[in-house]
Short mmCIF file of C-alpha atoms in Angstrom, two decimals:
data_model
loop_
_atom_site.label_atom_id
_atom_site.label_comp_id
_atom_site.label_asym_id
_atom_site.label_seq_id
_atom_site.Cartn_x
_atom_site.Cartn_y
_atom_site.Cartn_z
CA UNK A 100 51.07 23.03 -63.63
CA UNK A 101 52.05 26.28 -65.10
CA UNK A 102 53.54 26.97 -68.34
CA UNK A 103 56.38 28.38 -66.73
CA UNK A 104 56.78 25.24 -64.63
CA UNK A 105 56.48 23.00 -68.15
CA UNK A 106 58.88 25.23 -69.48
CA UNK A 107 61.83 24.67 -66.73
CA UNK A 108 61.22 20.58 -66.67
CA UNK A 109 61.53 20.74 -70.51
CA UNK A 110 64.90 22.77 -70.78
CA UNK A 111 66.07 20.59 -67.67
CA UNK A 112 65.15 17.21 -69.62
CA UNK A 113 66.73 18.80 -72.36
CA UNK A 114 69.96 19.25 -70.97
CA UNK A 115 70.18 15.93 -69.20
CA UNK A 116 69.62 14.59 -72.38
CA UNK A 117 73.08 17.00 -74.21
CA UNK A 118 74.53 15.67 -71.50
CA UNK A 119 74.03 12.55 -72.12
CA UNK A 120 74.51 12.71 -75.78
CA UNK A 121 78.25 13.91 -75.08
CA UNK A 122 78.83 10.98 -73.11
CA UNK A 123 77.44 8.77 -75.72
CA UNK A 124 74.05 7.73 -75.81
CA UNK A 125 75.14 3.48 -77.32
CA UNK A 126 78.05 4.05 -74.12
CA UNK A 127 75.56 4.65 -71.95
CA UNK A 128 72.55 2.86 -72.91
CA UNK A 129 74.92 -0.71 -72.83
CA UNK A 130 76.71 0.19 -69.42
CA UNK A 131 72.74 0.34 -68.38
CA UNK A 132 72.09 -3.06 -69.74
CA UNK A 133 74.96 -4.42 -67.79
CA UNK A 134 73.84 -2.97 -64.43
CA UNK A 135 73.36 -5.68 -61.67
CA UNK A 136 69.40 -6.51 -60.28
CA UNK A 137 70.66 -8.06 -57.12
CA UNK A 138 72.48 -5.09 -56.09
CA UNK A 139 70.51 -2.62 -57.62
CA UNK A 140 67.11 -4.19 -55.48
CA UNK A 141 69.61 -3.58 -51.98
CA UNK A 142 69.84 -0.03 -52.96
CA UNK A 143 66.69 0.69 -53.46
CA UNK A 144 66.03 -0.84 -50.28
CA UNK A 145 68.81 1.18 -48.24
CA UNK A 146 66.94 4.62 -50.14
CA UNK A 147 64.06 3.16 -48.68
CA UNK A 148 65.34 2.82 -44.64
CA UNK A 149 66.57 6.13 -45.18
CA UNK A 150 63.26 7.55 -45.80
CA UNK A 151 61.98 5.67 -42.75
CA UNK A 152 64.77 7.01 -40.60
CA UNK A 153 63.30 10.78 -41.89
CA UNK A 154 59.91 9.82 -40.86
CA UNK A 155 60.40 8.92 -37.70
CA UNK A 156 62.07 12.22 -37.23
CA UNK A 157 59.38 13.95 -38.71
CA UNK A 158 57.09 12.74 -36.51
CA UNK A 159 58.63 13.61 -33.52
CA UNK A 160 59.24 17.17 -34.90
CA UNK A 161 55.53 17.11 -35.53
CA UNK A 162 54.47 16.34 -31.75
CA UNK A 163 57.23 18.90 -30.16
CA UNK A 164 55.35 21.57 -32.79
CA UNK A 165 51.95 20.85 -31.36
CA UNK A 166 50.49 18.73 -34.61
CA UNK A 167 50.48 15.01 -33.36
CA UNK A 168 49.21 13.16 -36.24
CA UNK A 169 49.53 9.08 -36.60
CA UNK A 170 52.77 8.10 -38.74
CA UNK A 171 50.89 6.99 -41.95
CA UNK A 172 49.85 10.86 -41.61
CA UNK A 173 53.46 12.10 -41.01
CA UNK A 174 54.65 9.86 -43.90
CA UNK A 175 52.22 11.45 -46.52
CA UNK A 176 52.91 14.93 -45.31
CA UNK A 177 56.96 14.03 -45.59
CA UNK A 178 56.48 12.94 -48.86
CA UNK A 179 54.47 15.15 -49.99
CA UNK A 180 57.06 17.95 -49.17
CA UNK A 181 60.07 15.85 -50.95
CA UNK A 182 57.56 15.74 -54.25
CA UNK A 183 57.15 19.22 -54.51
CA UNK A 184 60.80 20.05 -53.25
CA UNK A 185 62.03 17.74 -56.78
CA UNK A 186 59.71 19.45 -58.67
CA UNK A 187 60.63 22.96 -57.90
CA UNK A 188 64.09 24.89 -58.31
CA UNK A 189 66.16 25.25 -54.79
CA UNK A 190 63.39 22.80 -53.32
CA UNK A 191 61.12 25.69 -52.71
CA UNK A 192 58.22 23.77 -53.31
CA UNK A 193 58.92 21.95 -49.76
CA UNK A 194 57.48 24.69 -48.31
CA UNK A 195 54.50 24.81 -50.57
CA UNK A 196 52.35 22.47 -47.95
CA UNK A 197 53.21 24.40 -45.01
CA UNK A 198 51.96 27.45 -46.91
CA UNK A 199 48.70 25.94 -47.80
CA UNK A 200 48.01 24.55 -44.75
CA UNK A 201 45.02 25.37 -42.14
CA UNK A 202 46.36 28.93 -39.91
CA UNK A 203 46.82 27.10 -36.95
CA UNK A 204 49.25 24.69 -38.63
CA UNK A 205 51.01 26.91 -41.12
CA UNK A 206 53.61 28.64 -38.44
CA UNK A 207 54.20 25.04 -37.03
CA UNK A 208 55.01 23.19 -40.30
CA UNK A 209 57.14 26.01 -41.79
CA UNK A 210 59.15 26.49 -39.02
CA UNK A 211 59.38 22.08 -39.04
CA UNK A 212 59.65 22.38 -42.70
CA UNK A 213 63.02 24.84 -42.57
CA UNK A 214 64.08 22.70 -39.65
CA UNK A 215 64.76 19.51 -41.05
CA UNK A 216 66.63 21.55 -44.14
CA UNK A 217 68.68 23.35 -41.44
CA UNK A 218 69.48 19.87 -40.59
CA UNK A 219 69.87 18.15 -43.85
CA UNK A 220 72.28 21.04 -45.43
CA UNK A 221 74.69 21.52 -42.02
CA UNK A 222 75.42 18.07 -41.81
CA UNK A 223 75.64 17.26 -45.48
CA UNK A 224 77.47 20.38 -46.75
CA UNK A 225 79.96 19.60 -43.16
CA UNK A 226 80.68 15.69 -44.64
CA UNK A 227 81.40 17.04 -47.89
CA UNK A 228 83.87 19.63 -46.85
CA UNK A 229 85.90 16.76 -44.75
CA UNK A 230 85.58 14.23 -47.90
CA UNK A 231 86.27 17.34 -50.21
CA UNK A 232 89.59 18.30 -48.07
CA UNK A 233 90.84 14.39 -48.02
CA UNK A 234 90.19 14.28 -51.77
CA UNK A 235 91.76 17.56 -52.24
CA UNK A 236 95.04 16.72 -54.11
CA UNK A 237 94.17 17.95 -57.70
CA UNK A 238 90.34 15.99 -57.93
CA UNK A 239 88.45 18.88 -56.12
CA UNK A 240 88.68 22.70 -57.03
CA UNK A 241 90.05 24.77 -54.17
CA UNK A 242 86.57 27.26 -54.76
CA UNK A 243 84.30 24.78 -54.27
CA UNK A 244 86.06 23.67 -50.92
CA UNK A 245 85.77 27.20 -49.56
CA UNK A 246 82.12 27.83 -50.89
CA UNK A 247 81.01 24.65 -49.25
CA UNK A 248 82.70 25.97 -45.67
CA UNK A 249 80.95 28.99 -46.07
CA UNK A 250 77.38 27.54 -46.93
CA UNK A 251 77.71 24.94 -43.56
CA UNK A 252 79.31 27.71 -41.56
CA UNK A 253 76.17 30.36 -42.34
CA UNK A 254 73.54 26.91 -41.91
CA UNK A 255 75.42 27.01 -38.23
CA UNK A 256 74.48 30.90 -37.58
CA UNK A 257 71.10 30.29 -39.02
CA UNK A 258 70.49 27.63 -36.29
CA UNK A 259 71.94 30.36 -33.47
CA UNK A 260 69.82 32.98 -35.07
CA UNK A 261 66.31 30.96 -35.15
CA UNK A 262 67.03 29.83 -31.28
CA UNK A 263 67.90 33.22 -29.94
CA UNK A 264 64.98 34.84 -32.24
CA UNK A 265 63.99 38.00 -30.44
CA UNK A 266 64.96 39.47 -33.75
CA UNK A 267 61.92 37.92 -35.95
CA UNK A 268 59.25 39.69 -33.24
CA UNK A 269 60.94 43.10 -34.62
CA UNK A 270 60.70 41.83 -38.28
CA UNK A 271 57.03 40.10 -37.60
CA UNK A 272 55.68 43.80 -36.31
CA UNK A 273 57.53 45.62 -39.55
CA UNK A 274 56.32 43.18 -41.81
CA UNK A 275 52.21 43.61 -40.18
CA UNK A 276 52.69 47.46 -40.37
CA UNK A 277 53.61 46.85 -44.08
CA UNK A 278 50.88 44.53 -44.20
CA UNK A 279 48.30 46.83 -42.91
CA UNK A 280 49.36 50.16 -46.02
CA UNK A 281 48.10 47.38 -48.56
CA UNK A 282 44.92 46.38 -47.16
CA UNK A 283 42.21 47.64 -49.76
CA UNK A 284 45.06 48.20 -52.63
CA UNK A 285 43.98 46.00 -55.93
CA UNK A 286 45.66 42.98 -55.71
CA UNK A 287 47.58 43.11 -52.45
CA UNK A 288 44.16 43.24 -50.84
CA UNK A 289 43.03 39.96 -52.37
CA UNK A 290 46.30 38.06 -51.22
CA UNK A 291 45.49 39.41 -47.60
CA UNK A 292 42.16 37.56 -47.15
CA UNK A 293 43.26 34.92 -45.56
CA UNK A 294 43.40 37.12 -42.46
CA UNK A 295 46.50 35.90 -41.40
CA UNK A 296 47.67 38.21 -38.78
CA UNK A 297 51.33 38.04 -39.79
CA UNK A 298 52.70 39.02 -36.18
CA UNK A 299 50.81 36.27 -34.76
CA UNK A 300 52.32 33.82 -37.18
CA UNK A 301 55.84 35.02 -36.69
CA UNK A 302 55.28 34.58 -32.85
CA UNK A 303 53.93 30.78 -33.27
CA UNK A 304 56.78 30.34 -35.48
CA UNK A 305 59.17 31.69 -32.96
CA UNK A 306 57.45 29.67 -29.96
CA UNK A 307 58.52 26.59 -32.17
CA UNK A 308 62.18 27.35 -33.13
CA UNK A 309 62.62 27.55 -29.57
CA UNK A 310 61.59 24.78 -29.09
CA UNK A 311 62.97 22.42 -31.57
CA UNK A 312 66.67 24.55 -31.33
CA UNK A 313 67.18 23.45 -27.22
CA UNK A 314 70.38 22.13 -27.29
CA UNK A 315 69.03 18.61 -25.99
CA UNK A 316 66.52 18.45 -28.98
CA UNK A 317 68.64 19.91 -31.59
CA UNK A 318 71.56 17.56 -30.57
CA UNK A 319 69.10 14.38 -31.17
CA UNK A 320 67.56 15.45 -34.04
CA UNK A 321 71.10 16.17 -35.77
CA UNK A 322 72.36 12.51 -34.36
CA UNK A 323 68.78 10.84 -36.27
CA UNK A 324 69.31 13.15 -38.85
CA UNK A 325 73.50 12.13 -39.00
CA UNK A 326 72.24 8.13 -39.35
CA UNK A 327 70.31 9.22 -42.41
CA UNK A 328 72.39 10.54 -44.21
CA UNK A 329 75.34 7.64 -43.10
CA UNK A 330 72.36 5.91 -44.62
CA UNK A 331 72.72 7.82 -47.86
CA UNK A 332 75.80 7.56 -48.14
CA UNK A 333 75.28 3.84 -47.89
CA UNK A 334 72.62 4.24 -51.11
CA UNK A 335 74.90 6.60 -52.81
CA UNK A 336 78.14 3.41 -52.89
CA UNK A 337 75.40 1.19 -53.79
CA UNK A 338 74.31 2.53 -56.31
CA UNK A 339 78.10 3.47 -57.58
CA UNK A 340 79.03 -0.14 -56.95
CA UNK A 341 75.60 -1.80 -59.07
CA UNK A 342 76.87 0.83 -61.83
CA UNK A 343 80.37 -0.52 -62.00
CA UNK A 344 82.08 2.88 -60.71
CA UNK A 345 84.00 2.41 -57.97
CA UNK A 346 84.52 4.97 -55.24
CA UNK A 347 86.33 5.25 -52.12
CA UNK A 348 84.24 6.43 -49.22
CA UNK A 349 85.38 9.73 -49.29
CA UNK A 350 84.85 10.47 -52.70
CA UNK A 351 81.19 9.16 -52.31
CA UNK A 352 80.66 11.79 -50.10
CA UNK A 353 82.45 14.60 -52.24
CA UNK A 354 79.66 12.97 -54.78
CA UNK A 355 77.13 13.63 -52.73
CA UNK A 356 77.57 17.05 -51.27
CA UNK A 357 78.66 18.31 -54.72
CA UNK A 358 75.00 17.17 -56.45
CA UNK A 359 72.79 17.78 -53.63
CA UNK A 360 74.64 21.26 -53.64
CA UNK A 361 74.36 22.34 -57.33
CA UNK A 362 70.85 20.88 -57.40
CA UNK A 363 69.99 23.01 -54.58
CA UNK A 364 71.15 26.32 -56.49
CA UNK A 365 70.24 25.34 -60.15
CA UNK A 366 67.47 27.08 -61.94
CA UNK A 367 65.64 23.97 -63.26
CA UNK A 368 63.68 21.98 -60.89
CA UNK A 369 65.36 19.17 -58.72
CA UNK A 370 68.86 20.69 -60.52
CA UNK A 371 67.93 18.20 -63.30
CA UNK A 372 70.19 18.52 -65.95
CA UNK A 373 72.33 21.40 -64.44
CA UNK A 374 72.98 19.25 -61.45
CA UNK A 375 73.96 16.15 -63.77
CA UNK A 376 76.47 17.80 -65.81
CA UNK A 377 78.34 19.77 -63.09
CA UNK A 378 78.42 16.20 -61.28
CA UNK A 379 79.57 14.16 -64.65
CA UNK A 380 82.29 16.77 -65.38
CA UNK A 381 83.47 15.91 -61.55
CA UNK A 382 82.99 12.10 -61.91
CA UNK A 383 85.01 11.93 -65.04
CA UNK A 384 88.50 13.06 -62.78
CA UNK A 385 87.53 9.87 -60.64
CA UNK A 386 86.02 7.23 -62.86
CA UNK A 387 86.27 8.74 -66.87
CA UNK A 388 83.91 6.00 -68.28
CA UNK A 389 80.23 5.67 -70.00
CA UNK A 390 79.00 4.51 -66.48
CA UNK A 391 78.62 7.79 -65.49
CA UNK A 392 75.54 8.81 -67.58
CA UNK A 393 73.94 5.20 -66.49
CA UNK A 394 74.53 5.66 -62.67
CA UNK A 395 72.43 9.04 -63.44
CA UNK A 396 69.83 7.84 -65.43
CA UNK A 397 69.24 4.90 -62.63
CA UNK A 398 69.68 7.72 -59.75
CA UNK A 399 67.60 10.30 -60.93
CA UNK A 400 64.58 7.25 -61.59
CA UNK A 401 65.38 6.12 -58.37
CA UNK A 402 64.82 8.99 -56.39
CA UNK A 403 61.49 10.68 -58.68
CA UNK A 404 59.56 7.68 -59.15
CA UNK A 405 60.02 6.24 -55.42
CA UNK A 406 59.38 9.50 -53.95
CA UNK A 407 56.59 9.58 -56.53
CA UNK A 408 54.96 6.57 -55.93
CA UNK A 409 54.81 6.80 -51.79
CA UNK A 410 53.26 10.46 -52.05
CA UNK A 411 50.40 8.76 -53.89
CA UNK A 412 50.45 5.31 -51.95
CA UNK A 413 49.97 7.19 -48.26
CA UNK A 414 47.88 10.22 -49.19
CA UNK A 415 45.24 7.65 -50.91
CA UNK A 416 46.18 5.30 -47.81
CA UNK A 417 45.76 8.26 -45.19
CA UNK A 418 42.08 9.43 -47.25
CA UNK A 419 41.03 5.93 -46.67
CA UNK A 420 41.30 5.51 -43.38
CA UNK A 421 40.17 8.93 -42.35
#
């Protein structure tokens, strides 16, 4: 890990921990104590269908993109995108397989890879902006309403835009030609031997888009993709409910698009400690309490060390049994 890297995690630890601090470390630290096993156990189990939900769909987008692979397989690859998407800002990092994988897989994953995000952002930013606009009377600011419309509206043109991609064979050929003026120039030349023939990549990636964006696919993948995140929001009142905060269904939602949102766009990786203060300030309209920074501390170990510990439980379990 670079020092860079080291040097985001730090300042986002450090700010989850000011954040914390200003809701009261003793506040915090006893609404913890008082958090319920029973319930808490259920949750983890609900995050834990959810992520089984996901890998079923990832291993059907695997097959349509021509790289079958049995489901323990498909299950380390998935998580081994989420681990490097919380450990990166914006998720980049879930990208950071596809990029390092064999040529003939690379244009197959990526376009899989950006995909399921498609996927995951339209319908999640779309549930917010319905839970935001019910919730609207004074607890959620007007601007974040109409940046959140804007976000799922452009994830909707994205999806017309990969299916009807003549477009990238233009960009693939500019982007070769470009390719070809650094070939032999210092350090460009030493990133370009791979031999990756860009156009050819940008033409397997465009065979898949139009493949996984027919209307017959895309409309099943968004229904398996709909039931997992019902199934979040499932985790996500669980998890509120085992803290002692409670939420109506809509404002569970709001929750979630809100985080997932400034996550996405904050410069430390995962959104940690950015993420968790734009979120507290919005929890305290709704539920003004210690709770807060203990439903965080629980969510953020929840989601790291699970997605943590099943990277390293199926790559080990996919080595031994290859």
């Amino acid at each position: 890990m670079t020092a860079g890297k080291l040097i985001q995690i730090g300042l986002g630890l450090l700010l989850f921990a000011y954040m914390e601090h200003r809701l009261g470390w003793r506040e915090t630290l006893g609404a913890l104590a008082e958090t319920k096993p029973v319930p808490l156990a259920v949750v983890v189990l609900v995050f834990a269908l959810a992520q089984y939900v996901r890998i079923l769909k990832w291993e059907r987008l695997c097959a349509l993109a021509g790289i079958p692979a049995p489901r323990r397989r498909v299950a380390a690859l998935y998580f081994r995108v989420k681990f490097f998407g919380l450990i990166t800002p914006g998720r980049v990092g879930e990208f950071l397989p596809a990029a390092t994988a064999r040529s003939e897989t690379r244009a197959p994953l990526l376009s899989l890879t950006a995909f399921d995000r498609i996927l995951e952002g339209v319908l999640t930013l779309g549930l917010a902006l319905f839970a935001g606009l019910a919730l609207a009377r004074g607890h959620v600011p007007a601007g974040w309403l109409v940046s959140l419309g804007f976000l799922a509206l452009a994830g909707v043109l994205l999806m017309g835009l990969l299916y009807r991609n003549r477009w990238m064979t233009h960009a693939g050929r500019m982007g070769a030609r470009a390719v070809a003026r650094l070939e032999g120039w210092g350090p460009a030349d030493r990133l370009l031997r791979s031999r990756t023939r860009l156009a050819e990549e940008v033409g397997r990636m465009q065979t898949a888009f139009r493949t996984l964006f027919a209307p017959g696919r895309l409309a099943w993948f968004l229904g398996l993709t709909l039931v997992a995140v019902a199934i979040d929001v499932v985790f996500w009142g669980g998890l509120f409910a085992a803290a002692g905060i409670p939420l109506r269904p809509a404002e569970v939602v709001a929750s979630i698009g809100l985080f997932n949102t400034t996550a996405f766009f904050a410069p430390t990786p995962g959104g940690i400690g950015v993420a968790d203060s734009v979120f507290a300030l919005f929890l305290k309209r709704l539920h003004p309490g210690a709770a807060i920074g203990s439903f965080l501390i629980v969510l953020r170990f929840v989601q790291f060390a699970l997605t943590t510990i099943s990277y390293y439980a199926f790559r080990r379990w996919d080595d031994a049994r290859q």
